[in-house]
């Protein structure tokens, strides 16, 4: 029994010693861990202090460096002097004050370049240069087209250059013919420069055609033949960075004939001169996917005609538009909305406006009126990016209020609404805004409308 107690006492002593050693070991481990954590925290603190110090030094350096030059690499057709005039406001400032995002937006806004890359190089102790690498888009564009349906055929094409002479001048010439007539057209425009030099545009068109007008139920109410010619000239002046003012002068000659299906019904032939005054605002922002633009414009038109009826001797027209676009949650998603309208008085039917004047496409394409207002609001999502284009899906809801009868002077109006959606392709290699395919439904009138658009503006 004494031996047993001795063994137990010995085991307890060994166990107690082991516990003391284990506790000591754990204390050493904890001490080493705490020391390691402190060393690591100190190292992070030193690294952060070093990083903050480097950033502070870099910030001080950026404050001292003045951007003296912006170099463009990759220009082929575009003149360096032209693109330099668009970015000159970014020179003369310190590097810290230069917003590279705004610089990229300004370059993207020209619509001439793809794959824009921006870098900075220190040129001296006090100077910095910005290097911009670009790939030019194709700007000389032939656009042939042809179509046929049960109602007839149409074929033709245009040739255009959106960067003529390397200064973003634009010319277009072309025409088309169909079973109902032919049309030819030509235009040239030069953008306004920032330093008080106005831009200008000239155009001319003429041909023989058959015009058709429908009511809101899509029933044809008038069809007539005509031989016509029109020409115009306008001047545009930039006011600061975002505002512009333009003054236009147009001439129109239209000789009308009866259509076999509508004998005894044709509008009066007309010779008219018109002047227009327009004021606009536009501000854009590029987020790497979409060019979102906020805009507003108002326009007034005053005319003089040779019509026998004094009520139509002095036509007038007033129009406006307000549009807003902005990214929503992510860069690939944006929200947009637009409202616009037209009010005319004593206008010849050839000067009536279609659904585009109300920012909608839920009305028949051949419906025209003298008074209309409407708008849309919706979302657009970029779903795929290819080497040649970015594809997006869009959907919006549209509202429109319009004068109903295009042929008589009455006060009947109608309100309509409906959804609209489709896909757009923003071209990357060609200096052409976009292509779109869409489908809309007029809930009020219960009919569908299909639309295809090229080079549209939102």
Short mmCIF file of C-alpha atoms in Angstrom, two decimals, residues 31-452:
data_model
loop_
_atom_site.label_atom_id
_atom_site.label_comp_id
_atom_site.label_asym_id
_atom_site.label_seq_id
_atom_site.Cartn_x
_atom_site.Cartn_y
_atom_site.Cartn_z
CA UNK A 31 4.72 36.04 -26.10
CA UNK A 32 6.33 35.18 -29.43
CA UNK A 33 2.95 35.45 -31.23
CA UNK A 34 2.25 38.81 -29.61
CA UNK A 35 5.72 40.01 -30.54
CA UNK A 36 5.25 38.76 -34.11
CA UNK A 37 1.86 40.51 -34.34
CA UNK A 38 3.38 43.73 -32.99
CA UNK A 39 6.29 43.47 -35.44
CA UNK A 40 3.85 42.81 -38.31
CA UNK A 41 1.66 45.76 -37.28
CA UNK A 42 4.72 47.96 -37.02
CA UNK A 43 5.86 46.78 -40.45
CA UNK A 44 2.42 47.57 -41.92
CA UNK A 45 2.47 50.91 -40.21
CA UNK A 46 5.93 51.63 -41.60
CA UNK A 47 4.81 50.48 -45.05
CA UNK A 48 1.68 52.67 -44.87
CA UNK A 49 3.71 55.61 -43.65
CA UNK A 50 6.14 55.02 -46.51
CA UNK A 51 3.27 54.73 -49.00
CA UNK A 52 1.62 57.86 -47.61
CA UNK A 53 4.96 59.59 -47.78
CA UNK A 54 5.45 58.49 -51.39
CA UNK A 55 1.92 59.59 -52.28
CA UNK A 56 2.51 62.90 -50.56
CA UNK A 57 5.77 63.35 -52.44
CA UNK A 58 4.07 62.34 -55.70
CA UNK A 59 1.22 64.75 -54.98
CA UNK A 60 3.70 67.53 -54.30
CA UNK A 61 5.53 66.57 -57.49
CA UNK A 62 2.25 66.61 -59.48
CA UNK A 63 1.49 70.04 -58.06
CA UNK A 64 4.88 71.29 -59.27
CA UNK A 65 4.73 69.70 -62.75
CA UNK A 66 2.94 71.74 -65.42
CA UNK A 67 1.34 69.94 -68.37
CA UNK A 68 2.98 71.65 -71.34
CA UNK A 69 2.08 69.28 -74.17
CA UNK A 70 -0.32 66.51 -75.19
CA UNK A 71 1.10 64.11 -77.76
CA UNK A 72 -1.20 62.02 -79.98
CA UNK A 73 0.19 58.74 -81.23
CA UNK A 74 -1.55 56.86 -84.03
CA UNK A 75 -3.03 59.75 -86.04
CA UNK A 76 -3.29 58.95 -89.74
CA UNK A 77 -6.05 61.03 -91.30
CA UNK A 78 -6.92 63.38 -88.44
CA UNK A 79 -4.81 66.52 -88.35
CA UNK A 80 -2.85 67.01 -85.15
CA UNK A 81 -3.77 70.71 -85.14
CA UNK A 82 -7.49 69.84 -85.14
CA UNK A 83 -7.42 67.41 -82.21
CA UNK A 84 -5.04 69.71 -80.31
CA UNK A 85 -7.67 72.47 -80.53
CA UNK A 86 -10.10 70.16 -78.70
CA UNK A 87 -7.77 69.42 -75.76
CA UNK A 88 -5.91 72.70 -75.36
CA UNK A 89 -7.79 73.50 -72.13
CA UNK A 90 -5.92 70.60 -70.46
CA UNK A 91 -2.50 72.21 -70.99
CA UNK A 92 -1.03 74.93 -68.82
CA UNK A 93 -2.38 73.40 -65.60
CA UNK A 94 -0.54 71.38 -62.99
CA UNK A 95 -0.59 67.62 -63.39
CA UNK A 96 -2.58 67.31 -60.15
CA UNK A 97 -5.29 69.62 -61.55
CA UNK A 98 -5.59 67.73 -64.85
CA UNK A 99 -8.57 65.36 -64.88
CA UNK A 100 -7.65 62.41 -67.11
CA UNK A 101 -11.27 61.24 -67.16
CA UNK A 102 -12.42 64.57 -68.60
CA UNK A 103 -9.57 64.40 -71.13
CA UNK A 104 -10.68 60.95 -72.32
CA UNK A 105 -14.31 62.14 -72.52
CA UNK A 106 -13.27 65.08 -74.72
CA UNK A 107 -11.39 62.74 -77.08
CA UNK A 108 -14.16 60.14 -77.17
CA UNK A 109 -16.71 62.85 -77.90
CA UNK A 110 -15.11 63.46 -81.29
CA UNK A 111 -16.25 59.99 -82.37
CA UNK A 112 -13.12 59.48 -84.46
CA UNK A 113 -11.04 57.14 -82.28
CA UNK A 114 -11.10 53.70 -80.70
CA UNK A 115 -8.84 52.08 -78.07
CA UNK A 116 -7.74 55.31 -76.38
CA UNK A 117 -4.86 54.94 -73.91
CA UNK A 118 -3.47 57.80 -71.81
CA UNK A 119 -0.10 57.94 -70.00
CA UNK A 120 2.04 60.65 -68.36
CA UNK A 121 5.74 61.33 -68.76
CA UNK A 122 7.90 63.82 -66.85
CA UNK A 123 9.66 66.05 -69.39
CA UNK A 124 11.77 68.10 -66.95
CA UNK A 125 11.91 69.15 -63.31
CA UNK A 126 8.92 71.44 -63.88
CA UNK A 127 7.15 70.02 -66.94
CA UNK A 128 5.07 66.97 -67.79
CA UNK A 129 3.68 65.66 -71.07
CA UNK A 130 0.58 63.53 -71.64
CA UNK A 131 0.79 60.83 -74.29
CA UNK A 132 -2.46 59.68 -75.92
CA UNK A 133 -2.39 56.55 -78.05
CA UNK A 134 -5.37 56.15 -80.40
CA UNK A 135 -6.63 54.02 -83.26
CA UNK A 136 -8.57 55.95 -85.87
CA UNK A 137 -11.97 54.72 -86.98
CA UNK A 138 -12.95 54.37 -90.63
CA UNK A 139 -14.51 57.68 -91.63
CA UNK A 140 -15.04 57.28 -95.40
CA UNK A 141 -18.21 55.22 -95.54
CA UNK A 142 -20.20 53.96 -98.53
CA UNK A 143 -23.71 52.86 -97.50
CA UNK A 144 -25.63 51.01 -100.22
CA UNK A 145 -29.12 49.71 -99.46
CA UNK A 146 -32.01 47.91 -101.14
CA UNK A 147 -35.39 46.63 -100.03
CA UNK A 148 -38.53 45.15 -101.53
CA UNK A 149 -42.01 44.35 -100.29
CA UNK A 150 -45.52 43.76 -101.56
CA UNK A 151 -45.96 47.53 -101.92
CA UNK A 152 -42.87 48.10 -104.07
CA UNK A 153 -39.09 48.44 -104.01
CA UNK A 154 -36.41 50.96 -103.11
CA UNK A 155 -32.66 50.99 -103.73
CA UNK A 156 -29.83 53.46 -103.54
CA UNK A 157 -27.01 54.54 -101.31
CA UNK A 158 -24.89 57.36 -99.97
CA UNK A 159 -21.19 58.06 -99.72
CA UNK A 160 -20.09 60.02 -96.70
CA UNK A 161 -16.92 61.14 -94.96
CA UNK A 162 -17.25 62.10 -91.30
CA UNK A 163 -13.66 63.37 -91.08
CA UNK A 164 -13.10 65.18 -94.36
CA UNK A 165 -9.74 66.98 -94.64
CA UNK A 166 -8.80 65.52 -91.24
CA UNK A 167 -10.78 68.24 -89.41
CA UNK A 168 -14.08 66.45 -88.78
CA UNK A 169 -15.71 68.24 -91.68
CA UNK A 170 -18.50 66.07 -93.03
CA UNK A 171 -19.81 65.61 -96.55
CA UNK A 172 -22.51 63.32 -97.85
CA UNK A 173 -23.85 62.68 -101.36
CA UNK A 174 -26.29 60.05 -102.49
CA UNK A 175 -29.79 59.19 -103.51
CA UNK A 176 -32.32 56.44 -104.07
CA UNK A 177 -35.03 55.45 -106.47
CA UNK A 178 -38.19 53.42 -106.05
CA UNK A 179 -41.36 52.46 -107.85
CA UNK A 180 -42.83 55.81 -106.75
CA UNK A 181 -40.02 58.21 -107.65
CA UNK A 182 -36.41 59.24 -107.08
CA UNK A 183 -34.48 61.55 -104.73
CA UNK A 184 -30.96 62.96 -104.73
CA UNK A 185 -29.19 64.83 -101.92
CA UNK A 186 -25.87 66.38 -100.93
CA UNK A 187 -24.56 68.19 -97.85
CA UNK A 188 -21.37 69.57 -96.31
CA UNK A 189 -20.77 70.80 -92.76
CA UNK A 190 -17.87 72.22 -90.77
CA UNK A 191 -18.00 72.26 -86.93
CA UNK A 192 -17.70 75.50 -84.99
CA UNK A 193 -14.38 76.21 -83.30
CA UNK A 194 -14.03 77.27 -79.69
CA UNK A 195 -12.23 80.55 -80.36
CA UNK A 196 -15.11 82.43 -82.00
CA UNK A 197 -14.96 80.94 -85.49
CA UNK A 198 -18.49 79.75 -86.44
CA UNK A 199 -19.21 76.50 -88.19
CA UNK A 200 -21.54 76.17 -91.13
CA UNK A 201 -23.52 73.64 -93.11
CA UNK A 202 -25.10 73.61 -96.57
CA UNK A 203 -27.44 71.09 -98.12
CA UNK A 204 -29.55 70.53 -101.22
CA UNK A 205 -32.02 67.85 -102.23
CA UNK A 206 -34.53 67.28 -104.98
CA UNK A 207 -36.57 64.67 -106.71
CA UNK A 208 -39.93 63.27 -107.64
CA UNK A 209 -41.90 61.23 -105.14
CA UNK A 210 -45.27 60.13 -103.83
CA UNK A 211 -46.17 61.37 -100.36
CA UNK A 212 -48.63 59.45 -98.19
CA UNK A 213 -50.32 60.53 -94.95
CA UNK A 214 -52.17 58.28 -92.53
CA UNK A 215 -54.30 58.90 -89.45
CA UNK A 216 -53.76 57.42 -86.00
CA UNK A 217 -55.70 54.29 -87.02
CA UNK A 218 -53.14 53.73 -89.83
CA UNK A 219 -55.72 54.49 -92.55
CA UNK A 220 -54.41 56.41 -95.58
CA UNK A 221 -56.15 59.78 -95.75
CA UNK A 222 -54.08 61.53 -98.43
CA UNK A 223 -51.67 60.59 -101.18
CA UNK A 224 -50.22 62.91 -103.79
CA UNK A 225 -47.36 63.17 -106.28
CA UNK A 226 -44.83 65.96 -106.14
CA UNK A 227 -41.75 67.36 -107.79
CA UNK A 228 -39.63 69.33 -105.39
CA UNK A 229 -36.32 71.00 -104.57
CA UNK A 230 -34.94 72.41 -101.32
CA UNK A 231 -31.67 74.00 -100.22
CA UNK A 232 -30.37 75.50 -97.03
CA UNK A 233 -27.50 77.20 -95.27
CA UNK A 234 -26.84 77.65 -91.54
CA UNK A 235 -24.21 79.13 -89.23
CA UNK A 236 -23.38 77.71 -85.79
CA UNK A 237 -21.52 79.53 -83.04
CA UNK A 238 -20.18 77.92 -79.87
CA UNK A 239 -20.79 79.84 -76.64
CA UNK A 240 -18.37 78.50 -74.09
CA UNK A 241 -17.83 74.78 -73.77
CA UNK A 242 -21.41 73.50 -73.64
CA UNK A 243 -23.66 76.05 -75.40
CA UNK A 244 -24.27 76.79 -79.07
CA UNK A 245 -26.38 79.10 -81.21
CA UNK A 246 -27.34 78.62 -84.86
CA UNK A 247 -29.14 80.61 -87.53
CA UNK A 248 -30.44 78.86 -90.63
CA UNK A 249 -31.94 79.90 -93.98
CA UNK A 250 -33.91 77.47 -96.16
CA UNK A 251 -35.63 77.61 -99.52
CA UNK A 252 -38.27 75.16 -100.76
CA UNK A 253 -40.10 74.65 -104.03
CA UNK A 254 -42.83 72.00 -104.27
CA UNK A 255 -45.08 71.32 -107.24
CA UNK A 256 -47.92 68.90 -106.40
CA UNK A 257 -50.04 66.62 -108.57
CA UNK A 258 -53.08 64.49 -107.86
CA UNK A 259 -52.69 60.78 -107.17
CA UNK A 260 -54.83 58.40 -109.22
CA UNK A 261 -56.26 56.80 -106.06
CA UNK A 262 -57.21 60.19 -104.57
CA UNK A 263 -58.57 62.37 -107.38
CA UNK A 264 -59.46 65.92 -106.47
CA UNK A 265 -57.30 65.85 -103.34
CA UNK A 266 -53.89 67.49 -103.28
CA UNK A 267 -52.24 70.22 -101.26
CA UNK A 268 -51.41 73.51 -102.91
CA UNK A 269 -48.04 73.90 -104.62
CA UNK A 270 -45.68 76.14 -102.69
CA UNK A 271 -42.59 78.31 -102.87
CA UNK A 272 -41.29 79.18 -99.40
CA UNK A 273 -38.40 80.83 -97.65
CA UNK A 274 -37.66 80.20 -94.00
CA UNK A 275 -35.28 81.32 -91.29
CA UNK A 276 -34.65 79.50 -88.02
CA UNK A 277 -33.00 80.41 -84.73
CA UNK A 278 -31.79 77.64 -82.39
CA UNK A 279 -30.12 77.58 -78.99
CA UNK A 280 -28.67 74.39 -77.52
CA UNK A 281 -26.87 72.95 -74.50
CA UNK A 282 -24.95 69.68 -74.34
CA UNK A 283 -22.67 68.08 -71.76
CA UNK A 284 -21.29 64.55 -72.04
CA UNK A 285 -19.43 62.05 -69.87
CA UNK A 286 -17.67 58.84 -70.95
CA UNK A 287 -17.52 55.96 -68.44
CA UNK A 288 -15.76 53.40 -70.62
CA UNK A 289 -19.01 51.87 -71.92
CA UNK A 290 -21.53 54.63 -72.66
CA UNK A 291 -21.25 58.26 -73.66
CA UNK A 292 -24.00 59.74 -71.50
CA UNK A 293 -25.19 63.15 -72.67
CA UNK A 294 -27.44 65.70 -71.03
CA UNK A 295 -28.89 68.12 -73.55
CA UNK A 296 -31.52 70.78 -74.16
CA UNK A 297 -32.51 72.75 -77.25
CA UNK A 298 -35.12 75.25 -78.38
CA UNK A 299 -35.80 76.40 -81.92
CA UNK A 300 -38.06 78.93 -83.66
CA UNK A 301 -38.88 78.97 -87.38
CA UNK A 302 -40.44 81.82 -89.37
CA UNK A 303 -41.44 81.54 -93.01
CA UNK A 304 -42.81 83.43 -96.00
CA UNK A 305 -44.73 81.61 -98.76
CA UNK A 306 -46.45 82.41 -102.04
CA UNK A 307 -49.70 80.69 -101.02
CA UNK A 308 -52.91 82.48 -102.00
CA UNK A 309 -54.57 81.97 -98.64
CA UNK A 310 -53.31 84.72 -96.32
CA UNK A 311 -53.69 82.40 -93.32
CA UNK A 312 -50.81 80.30 -94.71
CA UNK A 313 -48.66 83.17 -95.95
CA UNK A 314 -46.56 83.43 -92.77
CA UNK A 315 -46.03 79.99 -91.17
CA UNK A 316 -44.29 79.64 -87.80
CA UNK A 317 -42.92 76.70 -85.85
CA UNK A 318 -41.58 76.24 -82.31
CA UNK A 319 -39.79 73.12 -81.06
CA UNK A 320 -37.91 71.99 -77.96
CA UNK A 321 -36.18 68.92 -76.54
CA UNK A 322 -34.70 67.97 -73.16
CA UNK A 323 -32.73 64.76 -72.70
CA UNK A 324 -30.86 63.18 -69.79
CA UNK A 325 -28.76 60.02 -69.49
CA UNK A 326 -26.75 58.69 -66.56
CA UNK A 327 -25.16 55.40 -65.39
CA UNK A 328 -27.16 53.43 -62.84
CA UNK A 329 -25.40 51.21 -60.25
CA UNK A 330 -22.86 49.84 -62.77
CA UNK A 331 -21.11 51.26 -65.83
CA UNK A 332 -22.90 48.83 -68.18
CA UNK A 333 -26.37 50.02 -67.15
CA UNK A 334 -27.77 53.48 -67.73
CA UNK A 335 -31.10 55.24 -67.42
CA UNK A 336 -32.33 57.69 -70.03
CA UNK A 337 -35.29 59.97 -70.56
CA UNK A 338 -36.26 62.57 -73.14
CA UNK A 339 -39.17 64.89 -73.80
CA UNK A 340 -39.69 67.00 -76.91
CA UNK A 341 -42.40 68.68 -78.92
CA UNK A 342 -43.38 70.83 -81.89
CA UNK A 343 -46.00 73.54 -82.29
CA UNK A 344 -46.80 74.86 -85.75
CA UNK A 345 -49.29 77.37 -87.07
CA UNK A 346 -50.30 78.07 -90.69
CA UNK A 347 -47.85 75.44 -92.00
CA UNK A 348 -48.08 73.74 -95.38
CA UNK A 349 -48.66 70.01 -94.95
CA UNK A 350 -45.17 69.28 -96.32
CA UNK A 351 -43.77 71.01 -93.20
CA UNK A 352 -45.72 68.91 -90.69
CA UNK A 353 -43.70 66.81 -88.22
CA UNK A 354 -43.70 63.08 -87.51
CA UNK A 355 -43.30 61.06 -84.32
CA UNK A 356 -39.59 61.83 -84.08
CA UNK A 357 -40.46 65.40 -83.04
CA UNK A 358 -42.00 63.89 -79.88
CA UNK A 359 -39.19 61.40 -79.07
CA UNK A 360 -41.46 58.39 -79.66
CA UNK A 361 -41.91 55.65 -82.24
CA UNK A 362 -45.28 54.17 -81.24
CA UNK A 363 -47.08 56.13 -83.99
CA UNK A 364 -47.36 55.19 -87.68
CA UNK A 365 -44.33 56.33 -89.67
CA UNK A 366 -46.52 58.20 -92.17
CA UNK A 367 -48.49 60.11 -89.53
CA UNK A 368 -47.68 63.84 -89.52
CA UNK A 369 -49.19 66.68 -87.57
CA UNK A 370 -48.78 70.35 -86.71
CA UNK A 371 -48.85 69.96 -82.91
CA UNK A 372 -47.26 67.12 -80.96
CA UNK A 373 -45.49 66.56 -77.62
CA UNK A 374 -44.16 63.36 -76.09
CA UNK A 375 -41.37 61.60 -74.34
CA UNK A 376 -39.80 58.35 -73.19
CA UNK A 377 -38.01 56.96 -70.14
CA UNK A 378 -36.18 53.66 -69.83
CA UNK A 379 -32.99 51.66 -69.35
CA UNK A 380 -30.15 50.40 -71.53
CA UNK A 381 -27.76 47.55 -70.69
CA UNK A 382 -24.53 46.77 -72.55
CA UNK A 383 -24.59 42.97 -72.87
CA UNK A 384 -21.63 42.17 -75.13
CA UNK A 385 -18.54 43.84 -76.52
CA UNK A 386 -17.10 42.64 -79.82
CA UNK A 387 -14.07 43.89 -81.71
CA UNK A 388 -16.37 45.73 -84.13
CA UNK A 389 -19.13 46.98 -81.81
CA UNK A 390 -20.74 47.05 -78.38
CA UNK A 391 -24.22 45.53 -78.31
CA UNK A 392 -26.87 46.74 -75.89
CA UNK A 393 -30.47 45.95 -75.06
CA UNK A 394 -32.86 48.77 -74.27
CA UNK A 395 -36.45 49.21 -73.13
CA UNK A 396 -38.53 52.28 -72.38
CA UNK A 397 -42.10 53.47 -72.01
CA UNK A 398 -43.45 56.23 -74.23
CA UNK A 399 -46.20 58.85 -73.94
CA UNK A 400 -47.47 61.16 -76.67
CA UNK A 401 -50.17 63.82 -77.02
CA UNK A 402 -50.93 65.00 -80.55
CA UNK A 403 -53.36 66.82 -82.76
CA UNK A 404 -55.33 64.12 -84.59
CA UNK A 405 -56.32 65.42 -88.03
CA UNK A 406 -53.52 66.46 -90.37
CA UNK A 407 -55.87 67.78 -93.07
CA UNK A 408 -58.30 70.12 -91.34
CA UNK A 409 -57.87 72.91 -88.84
CA UNK A 410 -59.67 71.51 -85.82
CA UNK A 411 -58.94 71.09 -82.12
CA UNK A 412 -59.16 67.32 -81.71
CA UNK A 413 -56.29 65.76 -79.79
CA UNK A 414 -55.42 62.29 -78.54
CA UNK A 415 -53.20 60.85 -75.82
CA UNK A 416 -51.41 57.53 -76.47
CA UNK A 417 -48.85 55.37 -74.72
CA UNK A 418 -46.95 52.11 -75.05
CA UNK A 419 -43.70 50.16 -74.49
CA UNK A 420 -40.70 50.13 -76.80
CA UNK A 421 -37.58 47.96 -76.87
CA UNK A 422 -34.84 46.49 -78.99
CA UNK A 423 -31.08 46.33 -79.48
CA UNK A 424 -28.38 48.79 -80.50
CA UNK A 425 -24.90 48.37 -81.92
CA UNK A 426 -22.34 51.08 -81.16
CA UNK A 427 -19.68 50.68 -83.86
CA UNK A 428 -16.05 50.61 -82.75
CA UNK A 429 -14.19 50.59 -86.07
CA UNK A 430 -16.42 52.92 -88.11
CA UNK A 431 -17.07 56.60 -87.30
CA UNK A 432 -20.83 56.14 -87.45
CA UNK A 433 -22.89 56.55 -84.26
CA UNK A 434 -24.99 53.38 -84.06
CA UNK A 435 -27.39 50.92 -85.60
CA UNK A 436 -30.65 49.91 -83.95
CA UNK A 437 -33.52 47.48 -84.36
CA UNK A 438 -36.63 47.99 -82.28
CA UNK A 439 -40.25 47.05 -81.76
CA UNK A 440 -42.94 49.15 -80.09
CA UNK A 441 -46.59 48.64 -79.19
CA UNK A 442 -49.26 51.33 -79.12
CA UNK A 443 -51.48 50.28 -76.22
CA UNK A 444 -54.14 52.88 -77.00
CA UNK A 445 -54.53 51.87 -80.66
CA UNK A 446 -53.51 48.19 -80.31
CA UNK A 447 -50.90 47.95 -83.05
CA UNK A 448 -47.19 47.11 -83.33
CA UNK A 449 -44.51 49.23 -84.99
CA UNK A 450 -41.12 47.92 -86.19
CA UNK A 451 -38.27 50.35 -86.66
CA UNK A 452 -34.68 50.23 -87.89
#
